[in-house]
Short mmCIF file of C-alpha atoms and ligand atoms in Angstrom, two decimals:
data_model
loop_
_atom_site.label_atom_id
_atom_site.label_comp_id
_atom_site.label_asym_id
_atom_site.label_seq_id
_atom_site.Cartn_x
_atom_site.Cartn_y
_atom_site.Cartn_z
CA UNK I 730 -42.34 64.83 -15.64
CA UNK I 731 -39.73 63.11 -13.22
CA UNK I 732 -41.13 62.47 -9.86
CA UNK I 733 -38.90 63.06 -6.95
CA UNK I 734 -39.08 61.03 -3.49
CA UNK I 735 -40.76 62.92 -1.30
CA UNK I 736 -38.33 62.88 1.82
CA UNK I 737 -39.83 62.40 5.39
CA UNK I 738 -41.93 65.62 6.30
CA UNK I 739 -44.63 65.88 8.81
CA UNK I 740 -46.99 68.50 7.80
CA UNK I 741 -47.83 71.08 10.30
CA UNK I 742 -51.70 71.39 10.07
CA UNK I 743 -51.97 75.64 9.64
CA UNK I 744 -55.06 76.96 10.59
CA UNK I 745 -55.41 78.87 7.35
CA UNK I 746 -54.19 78.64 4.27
CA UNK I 747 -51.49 76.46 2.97
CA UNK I 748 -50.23 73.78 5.55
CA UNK I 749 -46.46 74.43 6.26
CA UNK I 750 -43.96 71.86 5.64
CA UNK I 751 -41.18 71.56 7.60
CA UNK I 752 -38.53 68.87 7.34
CA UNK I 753 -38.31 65.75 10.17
CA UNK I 754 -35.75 67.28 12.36
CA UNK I 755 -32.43 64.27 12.73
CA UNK I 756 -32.50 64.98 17.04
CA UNK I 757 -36.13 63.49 17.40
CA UNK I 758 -39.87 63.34 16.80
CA UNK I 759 -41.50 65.68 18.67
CA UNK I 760 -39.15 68.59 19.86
CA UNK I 761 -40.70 71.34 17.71
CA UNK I 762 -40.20 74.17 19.47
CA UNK I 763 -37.43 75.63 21.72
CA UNK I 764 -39.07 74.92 24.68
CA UNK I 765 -39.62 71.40 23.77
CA UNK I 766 -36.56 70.73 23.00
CA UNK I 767 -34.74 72.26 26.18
CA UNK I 768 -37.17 70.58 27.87
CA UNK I 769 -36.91 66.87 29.86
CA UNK I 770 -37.40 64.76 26.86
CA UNK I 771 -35.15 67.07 24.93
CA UNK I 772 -31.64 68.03 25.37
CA UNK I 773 -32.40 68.50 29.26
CA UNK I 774 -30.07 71.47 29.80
CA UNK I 775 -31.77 71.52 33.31
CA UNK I 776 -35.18 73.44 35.10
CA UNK I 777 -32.91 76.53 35.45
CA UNK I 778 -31.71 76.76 31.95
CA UNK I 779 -35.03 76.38 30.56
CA UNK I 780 -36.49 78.76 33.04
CA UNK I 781 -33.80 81.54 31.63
CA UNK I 782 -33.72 80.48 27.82
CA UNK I 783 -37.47 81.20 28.00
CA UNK I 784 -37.48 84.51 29.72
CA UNK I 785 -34.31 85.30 27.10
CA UNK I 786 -36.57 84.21 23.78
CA UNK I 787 -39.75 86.30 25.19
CA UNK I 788 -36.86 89.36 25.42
CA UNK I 789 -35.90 88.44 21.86
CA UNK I 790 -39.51 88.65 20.71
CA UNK I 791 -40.45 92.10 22.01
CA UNK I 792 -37.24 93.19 20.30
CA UNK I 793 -38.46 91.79 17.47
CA UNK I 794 -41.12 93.34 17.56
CA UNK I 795 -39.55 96.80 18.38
CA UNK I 796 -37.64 96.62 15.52
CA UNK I 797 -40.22 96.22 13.11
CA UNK I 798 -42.45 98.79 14.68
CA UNK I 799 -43.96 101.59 12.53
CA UNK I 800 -42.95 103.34 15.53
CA UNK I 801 -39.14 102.70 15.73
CA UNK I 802 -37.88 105.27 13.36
CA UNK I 803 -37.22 107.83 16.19
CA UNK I 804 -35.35 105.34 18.46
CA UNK I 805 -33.14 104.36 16.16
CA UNK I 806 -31.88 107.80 15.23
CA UNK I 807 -28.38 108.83 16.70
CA UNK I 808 -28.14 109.49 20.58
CA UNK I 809 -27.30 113.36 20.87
CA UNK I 810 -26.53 113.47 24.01
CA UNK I 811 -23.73 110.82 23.68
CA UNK I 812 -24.00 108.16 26.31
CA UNK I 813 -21.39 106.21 24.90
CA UNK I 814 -17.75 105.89 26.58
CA UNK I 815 -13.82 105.52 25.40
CA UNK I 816 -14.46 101.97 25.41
CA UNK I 817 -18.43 101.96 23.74
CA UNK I 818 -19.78 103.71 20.69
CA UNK I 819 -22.69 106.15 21.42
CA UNK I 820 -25.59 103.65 21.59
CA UNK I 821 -28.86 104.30 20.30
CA UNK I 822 -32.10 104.69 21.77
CA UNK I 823 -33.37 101.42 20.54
CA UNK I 824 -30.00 99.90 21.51
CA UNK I 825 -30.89 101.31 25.21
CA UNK I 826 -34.68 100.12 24.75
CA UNK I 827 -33.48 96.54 23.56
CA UNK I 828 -30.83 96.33 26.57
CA UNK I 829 -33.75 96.98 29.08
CA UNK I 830 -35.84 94.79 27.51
CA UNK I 831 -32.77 92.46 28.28
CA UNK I 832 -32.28 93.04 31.79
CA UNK I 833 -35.56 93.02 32.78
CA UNK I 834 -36.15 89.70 31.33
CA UNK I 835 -33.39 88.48 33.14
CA UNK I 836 -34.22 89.79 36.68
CA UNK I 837 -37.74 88.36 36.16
CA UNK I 838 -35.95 84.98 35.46
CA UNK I 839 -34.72 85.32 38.58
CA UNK I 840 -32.00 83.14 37.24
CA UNK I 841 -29.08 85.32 36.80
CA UNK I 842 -26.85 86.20 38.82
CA UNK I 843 -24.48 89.25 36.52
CA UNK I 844 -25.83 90.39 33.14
CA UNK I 845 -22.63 92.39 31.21
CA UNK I 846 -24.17 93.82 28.12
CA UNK I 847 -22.48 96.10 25.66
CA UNK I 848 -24.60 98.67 26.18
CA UNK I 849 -23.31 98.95 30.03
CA UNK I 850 -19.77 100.55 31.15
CA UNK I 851 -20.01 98.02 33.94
CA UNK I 852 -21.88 94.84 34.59
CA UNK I 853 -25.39 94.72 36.94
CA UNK I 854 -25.46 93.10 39.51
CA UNK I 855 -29.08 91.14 39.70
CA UNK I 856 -29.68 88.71 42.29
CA UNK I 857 -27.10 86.58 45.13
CA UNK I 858 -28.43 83.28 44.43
CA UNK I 859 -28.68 83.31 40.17
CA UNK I 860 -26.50 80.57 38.86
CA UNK I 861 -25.83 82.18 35.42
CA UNK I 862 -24.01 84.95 34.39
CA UNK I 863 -25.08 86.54 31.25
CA UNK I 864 -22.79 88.44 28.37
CA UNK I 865 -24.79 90.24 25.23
CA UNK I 866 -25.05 92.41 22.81
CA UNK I 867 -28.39 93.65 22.73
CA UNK I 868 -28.57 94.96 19.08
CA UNK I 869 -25.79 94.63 17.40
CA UNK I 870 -26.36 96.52 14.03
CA UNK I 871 -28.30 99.11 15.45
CA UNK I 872 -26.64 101.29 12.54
CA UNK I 873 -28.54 99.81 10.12
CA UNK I 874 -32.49 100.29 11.62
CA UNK I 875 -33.42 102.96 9.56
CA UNK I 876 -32.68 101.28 6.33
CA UNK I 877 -34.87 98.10 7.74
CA UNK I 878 -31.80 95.82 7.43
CA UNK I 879 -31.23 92.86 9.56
CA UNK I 880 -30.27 93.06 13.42
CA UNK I 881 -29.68 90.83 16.04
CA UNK I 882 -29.27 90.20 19.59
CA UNK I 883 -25.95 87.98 20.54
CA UNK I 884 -25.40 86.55 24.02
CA UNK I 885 -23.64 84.12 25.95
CA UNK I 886 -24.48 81.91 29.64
CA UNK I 887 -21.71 81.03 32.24
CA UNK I 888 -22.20 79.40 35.57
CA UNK I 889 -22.07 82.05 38.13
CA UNK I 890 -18.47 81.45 39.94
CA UNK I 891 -19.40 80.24 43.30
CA UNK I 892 -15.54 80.76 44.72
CA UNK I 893 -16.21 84.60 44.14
CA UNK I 894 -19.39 84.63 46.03
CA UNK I 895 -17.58 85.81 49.39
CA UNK I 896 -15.90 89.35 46.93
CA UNK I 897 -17.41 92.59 47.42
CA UNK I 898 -19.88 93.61 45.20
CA UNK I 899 -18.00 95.85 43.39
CA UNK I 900 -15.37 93.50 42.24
CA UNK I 901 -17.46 89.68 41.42
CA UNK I 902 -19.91 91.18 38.86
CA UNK I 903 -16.86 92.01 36.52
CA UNK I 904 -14.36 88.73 37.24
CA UNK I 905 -17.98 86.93 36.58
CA UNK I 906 -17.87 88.50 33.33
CA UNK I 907 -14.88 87.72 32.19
CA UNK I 908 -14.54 84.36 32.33
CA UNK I 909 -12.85 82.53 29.07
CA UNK I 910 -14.93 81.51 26.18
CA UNK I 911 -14.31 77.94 26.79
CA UNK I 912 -15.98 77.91 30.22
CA UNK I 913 -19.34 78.89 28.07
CA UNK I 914 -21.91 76.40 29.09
CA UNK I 915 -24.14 78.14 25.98
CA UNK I 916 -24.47 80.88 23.49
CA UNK I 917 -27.10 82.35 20.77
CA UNK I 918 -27.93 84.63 18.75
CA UNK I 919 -31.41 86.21 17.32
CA UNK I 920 -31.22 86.86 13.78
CA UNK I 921 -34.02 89.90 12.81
CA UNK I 922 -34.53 89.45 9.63
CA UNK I 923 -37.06 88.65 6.84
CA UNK I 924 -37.17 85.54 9.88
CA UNK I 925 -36.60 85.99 13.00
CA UNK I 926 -34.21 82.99 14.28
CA UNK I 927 -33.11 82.26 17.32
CA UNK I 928 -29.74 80.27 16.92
CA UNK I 929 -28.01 78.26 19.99
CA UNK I 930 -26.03 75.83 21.17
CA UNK I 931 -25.67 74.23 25.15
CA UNK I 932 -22.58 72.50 23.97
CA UNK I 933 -23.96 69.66 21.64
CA UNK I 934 -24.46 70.83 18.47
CA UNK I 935 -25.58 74.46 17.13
CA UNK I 936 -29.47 74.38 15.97
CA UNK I 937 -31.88 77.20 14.68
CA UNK I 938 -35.32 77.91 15.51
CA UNK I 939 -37.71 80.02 13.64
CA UNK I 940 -40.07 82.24 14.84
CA UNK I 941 -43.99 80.84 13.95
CA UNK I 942 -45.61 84.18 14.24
CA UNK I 943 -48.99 82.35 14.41
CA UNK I 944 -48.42 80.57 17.54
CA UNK I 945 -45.38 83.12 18.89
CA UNK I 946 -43.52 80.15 18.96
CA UNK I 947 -39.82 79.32 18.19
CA UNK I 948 -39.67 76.23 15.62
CA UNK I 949 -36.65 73.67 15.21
CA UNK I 950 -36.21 74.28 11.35
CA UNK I 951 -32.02 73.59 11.36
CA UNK I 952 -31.24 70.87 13.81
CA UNK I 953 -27.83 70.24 14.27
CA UNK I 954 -26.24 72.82 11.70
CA UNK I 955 -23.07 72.10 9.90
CA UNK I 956 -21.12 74.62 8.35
CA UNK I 957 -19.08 73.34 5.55
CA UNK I 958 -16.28 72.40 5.85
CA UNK I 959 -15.09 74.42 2.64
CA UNK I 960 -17.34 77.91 1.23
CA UNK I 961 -16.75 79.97 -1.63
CA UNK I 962 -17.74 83.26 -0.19
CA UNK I 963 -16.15 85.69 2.00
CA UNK I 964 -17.55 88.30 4.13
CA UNK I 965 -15.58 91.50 5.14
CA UNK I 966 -15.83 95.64 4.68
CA UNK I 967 -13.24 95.71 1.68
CA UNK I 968 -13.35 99.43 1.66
CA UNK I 969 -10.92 98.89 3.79
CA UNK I 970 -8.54 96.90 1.33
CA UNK I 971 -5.35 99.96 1.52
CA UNK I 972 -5.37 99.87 5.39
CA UNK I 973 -5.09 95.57 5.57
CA UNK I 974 -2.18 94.23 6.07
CA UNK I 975 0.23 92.74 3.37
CA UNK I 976 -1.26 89.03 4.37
CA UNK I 977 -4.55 89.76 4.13
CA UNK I 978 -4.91 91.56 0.71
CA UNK I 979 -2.53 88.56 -0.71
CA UNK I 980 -5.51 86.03 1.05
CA UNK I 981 -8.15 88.21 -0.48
CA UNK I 982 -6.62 88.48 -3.90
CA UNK I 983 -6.18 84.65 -4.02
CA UNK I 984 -9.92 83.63 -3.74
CA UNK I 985 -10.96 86.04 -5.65
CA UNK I 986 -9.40 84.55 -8.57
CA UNK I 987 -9.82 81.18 -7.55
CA UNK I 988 -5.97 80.63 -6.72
CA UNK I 989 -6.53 79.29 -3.31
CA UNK I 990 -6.89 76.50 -1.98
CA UNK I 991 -10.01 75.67 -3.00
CA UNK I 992 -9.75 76.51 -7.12
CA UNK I 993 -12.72 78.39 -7.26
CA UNK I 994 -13.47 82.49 -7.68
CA UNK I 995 -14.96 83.05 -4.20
CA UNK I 996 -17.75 85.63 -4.27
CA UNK I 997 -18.27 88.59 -1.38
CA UNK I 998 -21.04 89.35 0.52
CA UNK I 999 -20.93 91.66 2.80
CA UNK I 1000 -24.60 93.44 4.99
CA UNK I 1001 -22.46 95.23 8.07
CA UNK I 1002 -24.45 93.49 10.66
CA UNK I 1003 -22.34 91.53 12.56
CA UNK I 1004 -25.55 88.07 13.49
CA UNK I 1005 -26.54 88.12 9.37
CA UNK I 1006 -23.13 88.11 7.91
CA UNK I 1007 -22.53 85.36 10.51
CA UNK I 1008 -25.99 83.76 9.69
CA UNK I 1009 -25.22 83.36 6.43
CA UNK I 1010 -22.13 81.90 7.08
CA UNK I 1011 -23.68 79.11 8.90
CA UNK I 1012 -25.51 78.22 6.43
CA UNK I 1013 -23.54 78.39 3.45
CA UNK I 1014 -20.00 78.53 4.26
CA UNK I 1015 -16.52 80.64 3.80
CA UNK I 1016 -15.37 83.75 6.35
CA UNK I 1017 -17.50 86.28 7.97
CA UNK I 1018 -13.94 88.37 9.08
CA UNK I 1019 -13.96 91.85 10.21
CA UNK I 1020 -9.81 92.11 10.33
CA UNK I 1021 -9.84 95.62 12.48
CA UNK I 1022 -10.19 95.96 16.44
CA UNK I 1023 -13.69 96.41 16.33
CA UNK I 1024 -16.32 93.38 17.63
CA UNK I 1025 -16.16 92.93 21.19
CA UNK I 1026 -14.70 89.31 22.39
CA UNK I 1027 -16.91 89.08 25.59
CA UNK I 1028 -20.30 90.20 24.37
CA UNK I 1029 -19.61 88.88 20.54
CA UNK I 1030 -16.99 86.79 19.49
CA UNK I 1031 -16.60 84.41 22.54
CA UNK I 1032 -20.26 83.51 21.86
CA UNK I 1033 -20.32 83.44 17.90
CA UNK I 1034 -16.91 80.96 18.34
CA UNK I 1035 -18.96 78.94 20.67
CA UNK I 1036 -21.66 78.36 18.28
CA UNK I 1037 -19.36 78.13 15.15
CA UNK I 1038 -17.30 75.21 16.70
CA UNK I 1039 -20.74 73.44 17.60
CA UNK I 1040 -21.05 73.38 14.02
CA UNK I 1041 -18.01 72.44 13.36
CA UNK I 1042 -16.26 75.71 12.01
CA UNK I 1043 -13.55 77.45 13.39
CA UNK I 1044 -13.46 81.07 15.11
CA UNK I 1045 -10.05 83.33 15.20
CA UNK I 1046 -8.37 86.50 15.75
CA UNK I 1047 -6.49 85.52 12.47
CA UNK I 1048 -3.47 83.84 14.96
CA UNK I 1049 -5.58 81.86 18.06
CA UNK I 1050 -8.77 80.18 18.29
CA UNK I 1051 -10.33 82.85 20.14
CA UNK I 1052 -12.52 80.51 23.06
CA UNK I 1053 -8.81 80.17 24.08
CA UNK I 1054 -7.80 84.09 25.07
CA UNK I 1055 -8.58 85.31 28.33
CA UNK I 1056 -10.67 88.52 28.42
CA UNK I 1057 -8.66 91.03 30.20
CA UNK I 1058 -11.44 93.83 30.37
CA UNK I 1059 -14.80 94.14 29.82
CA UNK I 1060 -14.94 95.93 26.41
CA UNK I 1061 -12.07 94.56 25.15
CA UNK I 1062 -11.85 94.52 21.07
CA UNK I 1063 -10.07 92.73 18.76
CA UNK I 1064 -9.79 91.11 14.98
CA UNK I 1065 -12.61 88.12 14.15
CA UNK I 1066 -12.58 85.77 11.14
CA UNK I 1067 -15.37 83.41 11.70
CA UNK I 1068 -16.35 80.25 9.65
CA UNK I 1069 -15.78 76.58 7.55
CA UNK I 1070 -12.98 75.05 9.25
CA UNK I 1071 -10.75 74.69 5.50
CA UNK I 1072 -11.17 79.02 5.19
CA UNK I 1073 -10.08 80.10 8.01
CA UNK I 1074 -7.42 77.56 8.10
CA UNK I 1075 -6.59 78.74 4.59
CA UNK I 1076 -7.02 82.53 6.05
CA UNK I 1077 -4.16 81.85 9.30
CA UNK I 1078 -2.04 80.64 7.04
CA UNK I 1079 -1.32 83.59 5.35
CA UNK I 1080 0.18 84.98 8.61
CA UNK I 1081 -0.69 88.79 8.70
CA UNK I 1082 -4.05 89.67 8.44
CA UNK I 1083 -4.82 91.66 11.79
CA UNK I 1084 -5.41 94.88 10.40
CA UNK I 1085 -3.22 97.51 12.94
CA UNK I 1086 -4.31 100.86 11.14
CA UNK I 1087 -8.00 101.94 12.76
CA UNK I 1088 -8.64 105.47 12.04
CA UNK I 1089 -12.43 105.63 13.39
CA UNK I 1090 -14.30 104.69 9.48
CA UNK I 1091 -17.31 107.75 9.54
CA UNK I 1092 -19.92 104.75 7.94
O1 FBP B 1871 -17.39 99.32 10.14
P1 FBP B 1871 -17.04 97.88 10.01
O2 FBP B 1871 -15.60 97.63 10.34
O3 FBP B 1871 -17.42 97.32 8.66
O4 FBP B 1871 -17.85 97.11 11.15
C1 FBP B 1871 -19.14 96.63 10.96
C2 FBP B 1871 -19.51 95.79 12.13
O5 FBP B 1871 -19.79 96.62 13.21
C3 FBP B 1871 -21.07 96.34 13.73
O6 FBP B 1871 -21.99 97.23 13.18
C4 FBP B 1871 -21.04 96.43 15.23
O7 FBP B 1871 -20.55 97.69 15.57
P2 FBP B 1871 -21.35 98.59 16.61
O8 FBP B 1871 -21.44 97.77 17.84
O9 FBP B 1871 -20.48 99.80 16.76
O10 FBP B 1871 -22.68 98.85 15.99
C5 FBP B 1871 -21.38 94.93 13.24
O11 FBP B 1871 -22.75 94.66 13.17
C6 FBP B 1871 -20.72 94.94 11.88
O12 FBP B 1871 -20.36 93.64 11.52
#
C-alpha cells in the first residue's frame, strides 16, 4: 500500500481513548486555545479585549449548552404573547434566554460600554467607562430548534465613541450602535452544530476554534481561513425563484448549468440558518445570498462581511460592499450575498438581483 507523508501534527495526549490529532496551526506553536491566542504571546488584541472575548465565549457555551438541552423543547416554541415589534420578528423564549445570557456576560465583563442585540427595540446601556460597544444576534435560527438543526450566535465589537460621552443617555447608546462596519475592530460568530465553533477575526485574518468538550475549551483547528477564491455551490431559499428579480434568476440559471464563469454545474445547499449556511461557505466556497430585505446589517451582515473579507471573500447587498453603508437605524434590513471573491463578483455583475417583492414567506 502507498504510504503518505505524514504532515506536521502534534498529538494532543486525550485522557481516554484515542489521542486527537489536530493539525500544526501556520500562526504559531503553542496558541491552542482562544485564550492563548488572544493572549500576550498571541495576537495581543489587548487586557480588555481578552477580558470581554472570554466573558463572550463562556456566554456562547451556556448557549450551547441550552440549545442542546433535553430541556429546551418548550423555549423554543413560538412566543404567544408576541414581544416582537414592526421592526423585529416575535422572538422566542430561547432567543430571550440566549440574549440574557448575552447581556449578563457582558455587564460582568465590565467591559462594555452599549450592547444592541436583535432581540432589543433599543440598545442597553451598561456601564460609563466600557470601551466596547457590542452588536449581536443572539440566536439567529431560532426557527429551526425544534428540528435540532444548527444555530448560532453572531456579534460584532466597536470602540465605544469617546466624543459622544458628554450626550444624554438616551441618545449615545444608539449613535454607539450604529457606527459603520468598517470601524469594526472585531466580529464572530458561534456555529451550534454537530461542533460548536467559535469563528473570529480582530482584523488579521479570520480563524476558527472548536469547542474541546473535555477541557470546555475553545481549540485553534482553522487558523487563518481562506475562502476560495472561486466555489461551486450556492446558498439561497429558491422557493423564492418567481419573486427574484430578472438578474438574479438569469445568475442562478447560469451556474446551474455550468454557463458561468466558472464552467462548472454549481450545486445548492441551502439549511435556513443564517451562521451554517455562512459556515459552510467559509470553508468551501461560492454564495451564501439571501436576495430579500431580511438579515439585519448591524447585528448580522456588518459582522459576517467583516469576517468574510478577513478571509479574503467579499460581502454585498448585490450593488456595495456592505462594511461601506452607513446604518441609518437600528434594525435596519436589507439584501446579503456573502462569499469567494470570483462569485459574488460574478453575482454583481448581473446587475439586478435585490429582490423588491417581500410578502412576509409563512416558513
Ligand atoms: O426565510 P428566508 O428568506 O429563507 O430567511 C432565512 C434566514 O432567516 C433567518 O432565519 C433569520 O431570520 P430570523 O431572525 O427572523 O430568525 C436566518 O437564519 C436564515 O438565513
Amino acid at each position: 500500500m502507498k504510504k503518505f507523508p505524514v504532515p506536521a501534527l502534534f498529538v494532543l495526549p486525550a485522557l481516554e481513548g484515542p489521542s486527537l490529532l489536530i493539525e500544526k496551526n501556520s500562526i504559531g506553536d503553542g496558541f491552542q486555545t482562544l485564550l492563548d491566542y488572544i493572549g500576550k504571546e498571541g495576537e495581543d488584541v489587548g487586557d480588555d479585549l481578552v477580558v470581554l472575548i472570554a466573558h463572550l465565549q463562556y456566554a456562547c457555551k451556556r448557549i450551547a449548552a441550552v440549545v442542546a438541552s433535553p430541556f429546551n423543547s418548550v423555549l423554543g416554541k413560538q412566543n404567544k404573547n408576541g414581544g416582537g415589534s414592526a421592526e423585529r420578528d416575535d422572538p422566542k423564549p430561547l432567543d430571550i434566554v440566549s440574549n440574557e445570557i448575552i447581556l449578563s456576560s457582558l455587564r460582568n465583563s465590565g467591559k462594555v460600554a452599549v450592547m444592541a442585540s436583535e432581540e432589543d427595540d433599543v440598545p442597553v446601556w451598561i456601564t460609563d467607562n466600557g470601551p466596547f460597544v457590542v452588536v449581536t444576534d443572539p440566536l439567529d435560527g431560532s426557527r429551526n430548534i425544534d428540528a435540532s438543526i444548527p444555530t448560532g450566535t453572531i456579534f460584532g465589537i466597536y470602540n465605544r465613541l469617546v466624543e459622544l460621552d458628554h450626550l444624554p443617555i438616551k441618545e449615545k447608546p444608539q449613535l454607539n450602535s450604529l457606527q459603520s462596519g468598517t470601524r469594526l475592530i472585531a466580529a464572530g460568530y458561534v456555529l451550534y452544530s454537530s461542533a460548536t465553533i467559535f469563528c473570529v477575526s480582530f482584523g488579521s485574518g479570520t480563524h476558527a476554534f472548536t469547542l474541546d468538550h473535555t477541557t470546555g475549551d475553545f481549540v485553534l483547528t482553522h487558523p487563518s481561513i481562506k475562502v476560495p477564491s472561486r466555489g461551486q455551490i450556492y446558498s439561497v431559499n429558491d422557493a423564492r425563484y418567481f419573486d427574484w428579480p430578472e438578474g438574479l434568476r438569469q445568475y442562478i440559471d447560469t451556474v446551474r448549468q455550468g454557463k458561468g464563469k466558472y464552467p462548472k454545474k454549481y450545486s445548492a445547499r441551502y439549511i435556513c440558518s443564517l451562521v451554517a449556511d455562512f459556515h459552510r461557505t467559509l470553508m468551501y466556497g461560492g454564495v451564501a445570498m439571501n436576495p430579500r430585505d431580511h438579515l439585519r446589517l448591524v447585528y448580522e451582515a456588518n459582522p459576517l462581511s467583516f469576517l468574510v473579507e478577513q478571509a479574503g471573500g467579499r460581502g454585498s447587498d448585490g450593488k456595495s460592499r456592505i462594511l461601506s453603508l452607513q446604518p441609518v437605524k437600528l434594525h435596519q434590513r436589507l439584501p446579503l450575498f456573502l462569499g469567494s471573491m470570483e462569485d459574488v463578483e460574478e453575482l454583481e455583475s448581473y446587475g439586478d438581483v435585490q429582490q423588491k417583492v417581500n410578502p412576509g414567506y409563512e416558513v
